[in-house]
Each structure stands twice: as structure tokens, then as C-alpha cells.
Amino acid sequence: YITFKEKYHAKLMDYVSTDTLVFWGGINLEYQLKRMVEVFSGGNEDAMSFINALIQNYVQKYFGPDINFRRDILPLLTKEYALAVEEVDKKNIYKVILELENPETDSSNLQKIAEKFIQSGGVFNPSIVEHTLPDGTISKEIIAVPEEVQKIDSTYKDIVVHGLKIGEREWGIYYAIVDNMAVIATHIDGVKSSIDIANGEKE
């Protein structure tokens, strides 16, 4: 995993706006993740198994036991990827763009992952609860309360934008398939921006 046979051309820069604050791109994130695991483990099989198990545990925490990191998530990361931070109306929008190898299959896979995220209830909000002890003292306990995740779908210029609103937070997860790319952002304006760029309506 040390050398790359493919060259990185930064094609996904065409899908971020000119007012982007941060851009980081690359190719074949699956390959790079495997390389990082191999480097951090020093080639030790036990350490590699531990890191892989740790990643899978986090995947199960947020997406439930039916989602497997290697089977369901890594195939989405085999082509070019980009991470960007855009500023819209004085708020930062974080955006991930993935070039899809098989748009139809990968799109339904993204839908499946989103559905499992909603079902798993893996996002928690800390809440303070007061208890009266037998001697009359008041004790306070911090508990994790699962936040409601709402699925909100809308259409923007004939493209379906899927949204996941998390509790009362100002941000959520919004995604759409644009020109065989998966555009995922923390605000719907981030997805709309890429759709406008793809339509030639924005620089």
C-alpha cells in the first residue's frame, strides 16, 4: 500500500465553489485507509486486527450491526474524494464529495446506510437529571439521551436531496447524487451549491 499506480487529477475541484475556505482531495481513500492501518500497526497482524475491530465498532455504534465497514462503506471510497469547507451566509458548511464507481448500486448503498443511521439512534445528547437520595440530598446525574433523527427529502432542480435532521441542531446530513458524484454536506445549501455548479449556474 505504499505506492500508488493511479495519478490524482483533482477533478472534484469542479464541484466546489470559489469561496471555499478549505479543500483537501485525493484518490482511493479505501487504499489510503488500509495503508494507514498497515503503517500504524507496523505490519503486526494483531495490531491490524485491533484497529480494524475498532473501526467496525464505531461503524456499528452509528449504523447498527447490519452495516459492515469493509462490505458497505469501503466500496464507496475507491475512486476520487474531496473534503471541503465552504462559507455560506457567514456559516461554515462541511462537504464531502465522492466519485462513484457504480452510481446506481452506490446510491442505494448510501440510502441503506442512512436508513440504518436513523434506526440505530447512535447520536446522543447529554442531559442532567436530578435524583433525591434516601437521606434527602439532591444528586445530579448526566445521562445520554438519544436524539431524534428525522428524514427529510426534497427536490432541487430535478435532483432529489435526502436530508437527516438531528434533534434541534442547526446542522444535519444532506446528500444527493450529482453527475455520478455523491455530494454530502452538513447543510442543504452545500448540496445545492454543487448542483448549481454542475448546471453551470455558479462558478
PDB file of C-alpha atoms in Angstrom, residues 25-149:
ATOM      1  CA  GLY A  25      -8.679  15.832  -2.078  1.00  0.00           C
ATOM      2  CA  GLY A  26      -7.200  12.525  -3.050  1.00  0.00           C
ATOM      3  CA  ILE A  27      -7.842   9.246  -4.762  1.00  0.00           C
ATOM      4  CA  ASN A  28      -8.865   5.831  -3.451  1.00  0.00           C
ATOM      5  CA  LEU A  29      -9.495   6.518   0.236  1.00  0.00           C
ATOM      6  CA  GLU A  30     -10.014   2.787   0.775  1.00  0.00           C
ATOM      7  CA  TYR A  31      -6.403   2.173  -0.314  1.00  0.00           C
ATOM      8  CA  GLN A  32      -5.107   5.042   1.853  1.00  0.00           C
ATOM      9  CA  LEU A  33      -7.002   3.822   4.941  1.00  0.00           C
ATOM     10  CA  LYS A  34      -5.519   0.347   4.502  1.00  0.00           C
ATOM     11  CA  ARG A  35      -2.087   1.927   4.104  1.00  0.00           C
ATOM     12  CA  MET A  36      -2.540   3.967   7.306  1.00  0.00           C
ATOM     13  CA  VAL A  37      -3.658   0.872   9.239  1.00  0.00           C
ATOM     14  CA  GLU A  38      -0.607  -1.014   7.963  1.00  0.00           C
ATOM     15  CA  VAL A  39       1.756   1.858   8.883  1.00  0.00           C
ATOM     16  CA  PHE A  40       0.282   2.410  12.373  1.00  0.00           C
ATOM     17  CA  SER A  41       0.313  -1.311  13.146  1.00  0.00           C
ATOM     18  CA  GLY A  42       3.890  -1.715  11.917  1.00  0.00           C
ATOM     19  CA  GLY A  43       2.774  -4.746   9.932  1.00  0.00           C
ATOM     20  CA  ASN A  44       1.789  -6.539  13.155  1.00  0.00           C
ATOM     21  CA  GLU A  45      -1.230  -8.757  12.403  1.00  0.00           C
ATOM     22  CA  ASP A  46      -2.682  -8.446  15.937  1.00  0.00           C
ATOM     23  CA  ALA A  47      -2.442  -4.646  15.868  1.00  0.00           C
ATOM     24  CA  MET A  48      -4.037  -4.561  12.390  1.00  0.00           C
ATOM     25  CA  SER A  49      -6.917  -6.741  13.640  1.00  0.00           C
ATOM     26  CA  PHE A  50      -7.344  -4.456  16.660  1.00  0.00           C
ATOM     27  CA  ILE A  51      -7.522  -1.277  14.512  1.00  0.00           C
ATOM     28  CA  ASN A  52      -9.971  -2.926  12.093  1.00  0.00           C
ATOM     29  CA  ALA A  53     -12.145  -4.082  15.008  1.00  0.00           C
ATOM     30  CA  LEU A  54     -12.066  -0.562  16.497  1.00  0.00           C
ATOM     31  CA  ILE A  55     -13.256   0.965  13.200  1.00  0.00           C
ATOM     32  CA  GLN A  56     -16.012  -1.653  12.919  1.00  0.00           C
ATOM     33  CA  ASN A  57     -17.153  -0.914  16.496  1.00  0.00           C
ATOM     34  CA  TYR A  58     -17.613   2.769  15.646  1.00  0.00           C
ATOM     35  CA  VAL A  59     -19.483   1.841  12.466  1.00  0.00           C
ATOM     36  CA  GLN A  60     -21.831  -0.387  14.481  1.00  0.00           C
ATOM     37  CA  LYS A  61     -22.340   2.352  17.084  1.00  0.00           C
ATOM     38  CA  TYR A  62     -23.639   4.815  14.486  1.00  0.00           C
ATOM     39  CA  PHE A  63     -25.115   2.497  11.838  1.00  0.00           C
ATOM     40  CA  GLY A  64     -26.099  -0.669  13.724  1.00  0.00           C
ATOM     41  CA  PRO A  65     -24.920  -4.286  13.408  1.00  0.00           C
ATOM     42  CA  ASP A  66     -26.104  -4.744   9.802  1.00  0.00           C
ATOM     43  CA  ILE A  67     -23.555  -2.295   8.336  1.00  0.00           C
ATOM     44  CA  ASN A  68     -20.072  -3.653   7.759  1.00  0.00           C
ATOM     45  CA  PHE A  69     -17.199  -1.203   7.215  1.00  0.00           C
ATOM     46  CA  ARG A  70     -15.405  -3.338   4.617  1.00  0.00           C
ATOM     47  CA  ARG A  71     -18.518  -4.544   2.779  1.00  0.00           C
ATOM     48  CA  ASP A  72     -20.762  -1.440   2.835  1.00  0.00           C
ATOM     49  CA  ILE A  73     -18.606   1.660   3.360  1.00  0.00           C
ATOM     50  CA  LEU A  74     -15.175   0.975   1.812  1.00  0.00           C
ATOM     51  CA  PRO A  75     -16.591   0.293  -1.709  1.00  0.00           C
ATOM     52  CA  LEU A  76     -17.848   3.917  -1.739  1.00  0.00           C
ATOM     53  CA  LEU A  77     -14.276   5.163  -1.221  1.00  0.00           C
ATOM     54  CA  THR A  78     -12.416   3.516  -4.110  1.00  0.00           C
ATOM     55  CA  LYS A  79     -12.424   6.479  -6.533  1.00  0.00           C
ATOM     56  CA  GLU A  80     -11.596  10.183  -6.121  1.00  0.00           C
ATOM     57  CA  TYR A  81     -12.772  12.001  -2.983  1.00  0.00           C
ATOM     58  CA  ALA A  82     -12.770  15.595  -1.754  1.00  0.00           C
ATOM     59  CA  LEU A  83     -13.376  17.303   1.574  1.00  0.00           C
ATOM     60  CA  ALA A  84     -14.225  21.000   1.578  1.00  0.00           C
ATOM     61  CA  VAL A  85     -15.336  23.772   3.908  1.00  0.00           C
ATOM     62  CA  GLU A  86     -17.484  26.434   2.240  1.00  0.00           C
ATOM     63  CA  GLU A  87     -18.744  29.663   3.772  1.00  0.00           C
ATOM     64  CA  VAL A  88     -22.398  30.459   3.036  1.00  0.00           C
ATOM     65  CA  ASP A  89     -24.210  33.318   4.819  1.00  0.00           C
ATOM     66  CA  LYS A  90     -21.421  33.532   7.433  1.00  0.00           C
ATOM     67  CA  LYS A  91     -21.743  29.854   8.383  1.00  0.00           C
ATOM     68  CA  ASN A  92     -19.263  27.092   7.603  1.00  0.00           C
ATOM     69  CA  ILE A  93     -20.607  24.138   5.642  1.00  0.00           C
ATOM     70  CA  TYR A  94     -18.577  20.934   5.628  1.00  0.00           C
ATOM     71  CA  LYS A  95     -18.816  18.945   2.425  1.00  0.00           C
ATOM     72  CA  VAL A  96     -17.659  15.519   1.239  1.00  0.00           C
ATOM     73  CA  ILE A  97     -17.737  14.626  -2.462  1.00  0.00           C
ATOM     74  CA  LEU A  98     -17.197  11.044  -3.601  1.00  0.00           C
ATOM     75  CA  GLU A  99     -16.773   9.901  -7.190  1.00  0.00           C
ATOM     76  CA  LEU A 100     -18.944   6.800  -7.531  1.00  0.00           C
ATOM     77  CA  GLU A 101     -17.765   3.727  -9.405  1.00  0.00           C
ATOM     78  CA  ASN A 102     -21.299   2.374  -9.853  1.00  0.00           C
ATOM     79  CA  PRO A 103     -23.803   5.226  -9.274  1.00  0.00           C
ATOM     80  CA  GLU A 104     -26.951   3.045  -9.112  1.00  0.00           C
ATOM     81  CA  THR A 105     -25.563   0.472  -6.683  1.00  0.00           C
ATOM     82  CA  ASP A 106     -23.662   3.040  -4.629  1.00  0.00           C
ATOM     83  CA  SER A 107     -26.720   5.307  -4.412  1.00  0.00           C
ATOM     84  CA  SER A 108     -28.879   2.515  -2.958  1.00  0.00           C
ATOM     85  CA  ASN A 109     -25.992   1.632  -0.613  1.00  0.00           C
ATOM     86  CA  LEU A 110     -25.923   5.242   0.642  1.00  0.00           C
ATOM     87  CA  GLN A 111     -29.690   5.063   1.213  1.00  0.00           C
ATOM     88  CA  LYS A 112     -29.264   1.841   3.181  1.00  0.00           C
ATOM     89  CA  ILE A 113     -26.510   3.382   5.352  1.00  0.00           C
ATOM     90  CA  ALA A 114     -28.692   6.465   6.002  1.00  0.00           C
ATOM     91  CA  GLU A 115     -31.682   4.299   6.995  1.00  0.00           C
ATOM     92  CA  LYS A 116     -29.532   2.281   9.401  1.00  0.00           C
ATOM     93  CA  PHE A 117     -28.175   5.529  10.887  1.00  0.00           C
ATOM     94  CA  ILE A 118     -31.748   6.635  11.637  1.00  0.00           C
ATOM     95  CA  GLN A 119     -32.678   3.247  13.136  1.00  0.00           C
ATOM     96  CA  SER A 120     -29.552   2.882  15.292  1.00  0.00           C
ATOM     97  CA  GLY A 121     -30.168   6.070  17.318  1.00  0.00           C
ATOM     98  CA  GLY A 122     -26.418   6.387  17.821  1.00  0.00           C
ATOM     99  CA  VAL A 123     -26.434  10.183  18.319  1.00  0.00           C
ATOM    100  CA  PHE A 124     -26.801  11.169  21.957  1.00  0.00           C
ATOM    101  CA  ASN A 125     -27.318  14.456  23.770  1.00  0.00           C
ATOM    102  CA  PRO A 126     -26.088  14.805  27.386  1.00  0.00           C
ATOM    103  CA  SER A 127     -28.865  15.668  29.819  1.00  0.00           C
ATOM    104  CA  ILE A 128     -28.716  16.379  33.578  1.00  0.00           C
ATOM    105  CA  VAL A 129     -31.240  14.501  35.719  1.00  0.00           C
ATOM    106  CA  GLU A 130     -31.804  15.237  39.412  1.00  0.00           C
ATOM    107  CA  HIS A 131     -32.403  12.437  41.953  1.00  0.00           C
ATOM    108  CA  THR A 132     -33.406  12.703  45.612  1.00  0.00           C
ATOM    109  CA  LEU A 133     -31.360  10.279  47.709  1.00  0.00           C
ATOM    110  CA  PRO A 134     -32.907   8.461  50.748  1.00  0.00           C
ATOM    111  CA  ASP A 135     -31.288  10.990  53.136  1.00  0.00           C
ATOM    112  CA  GLY A 136     -32.940  13.887  51.264  1.00  0.00           C
ATOM    113  CA  THR A 137     -29.843  15.150  49.396  1.00  0.00           C
ATOM    114  CA  ILE A 138     -30.237  16.076  45.751  1.00  0.00           C
ATOM    115  CA  SER A 139     -27.827  14.392  43.381  1.00  0.00           C
ATOM    116  CA  LYS A 140     -27.316  15.218  39.726  1.00  0.00           C
ATOM    117  CA  GLU A 141     -26.537  12.637  37.065  1.00  0.00           C
ATOM    118  CA  ILE A 142     -25.517  13.186  33.461  1.00  0.00           C
ATOM    119  CA  ILE A 143     -27.247  10.723  31.165  1.00  0.00           C
ATOM    120  CA  ALA A 144     -27.063  10.273  27.393  1.00  0.00           C
ATOM    121  CA  VAL A 145     -30.436  10.782  25.716  1.00  0.00           C
ATOM    122  CA  PRO A 146     -30.802   9.536  22.110  1.00  0.00           C
ATOM    123  CA  GLU A 147     -31.594  12.386  19.734  1.00  0.00           C
ATOM    124  CA  GLU A 148     -34.401  12.077  17.224  1.00  0.00           C
ATOM    125  CA  VAL A 149     -33.231  11.798  13.621  1.00  0.00           C
TER     126      VAL A 149
END
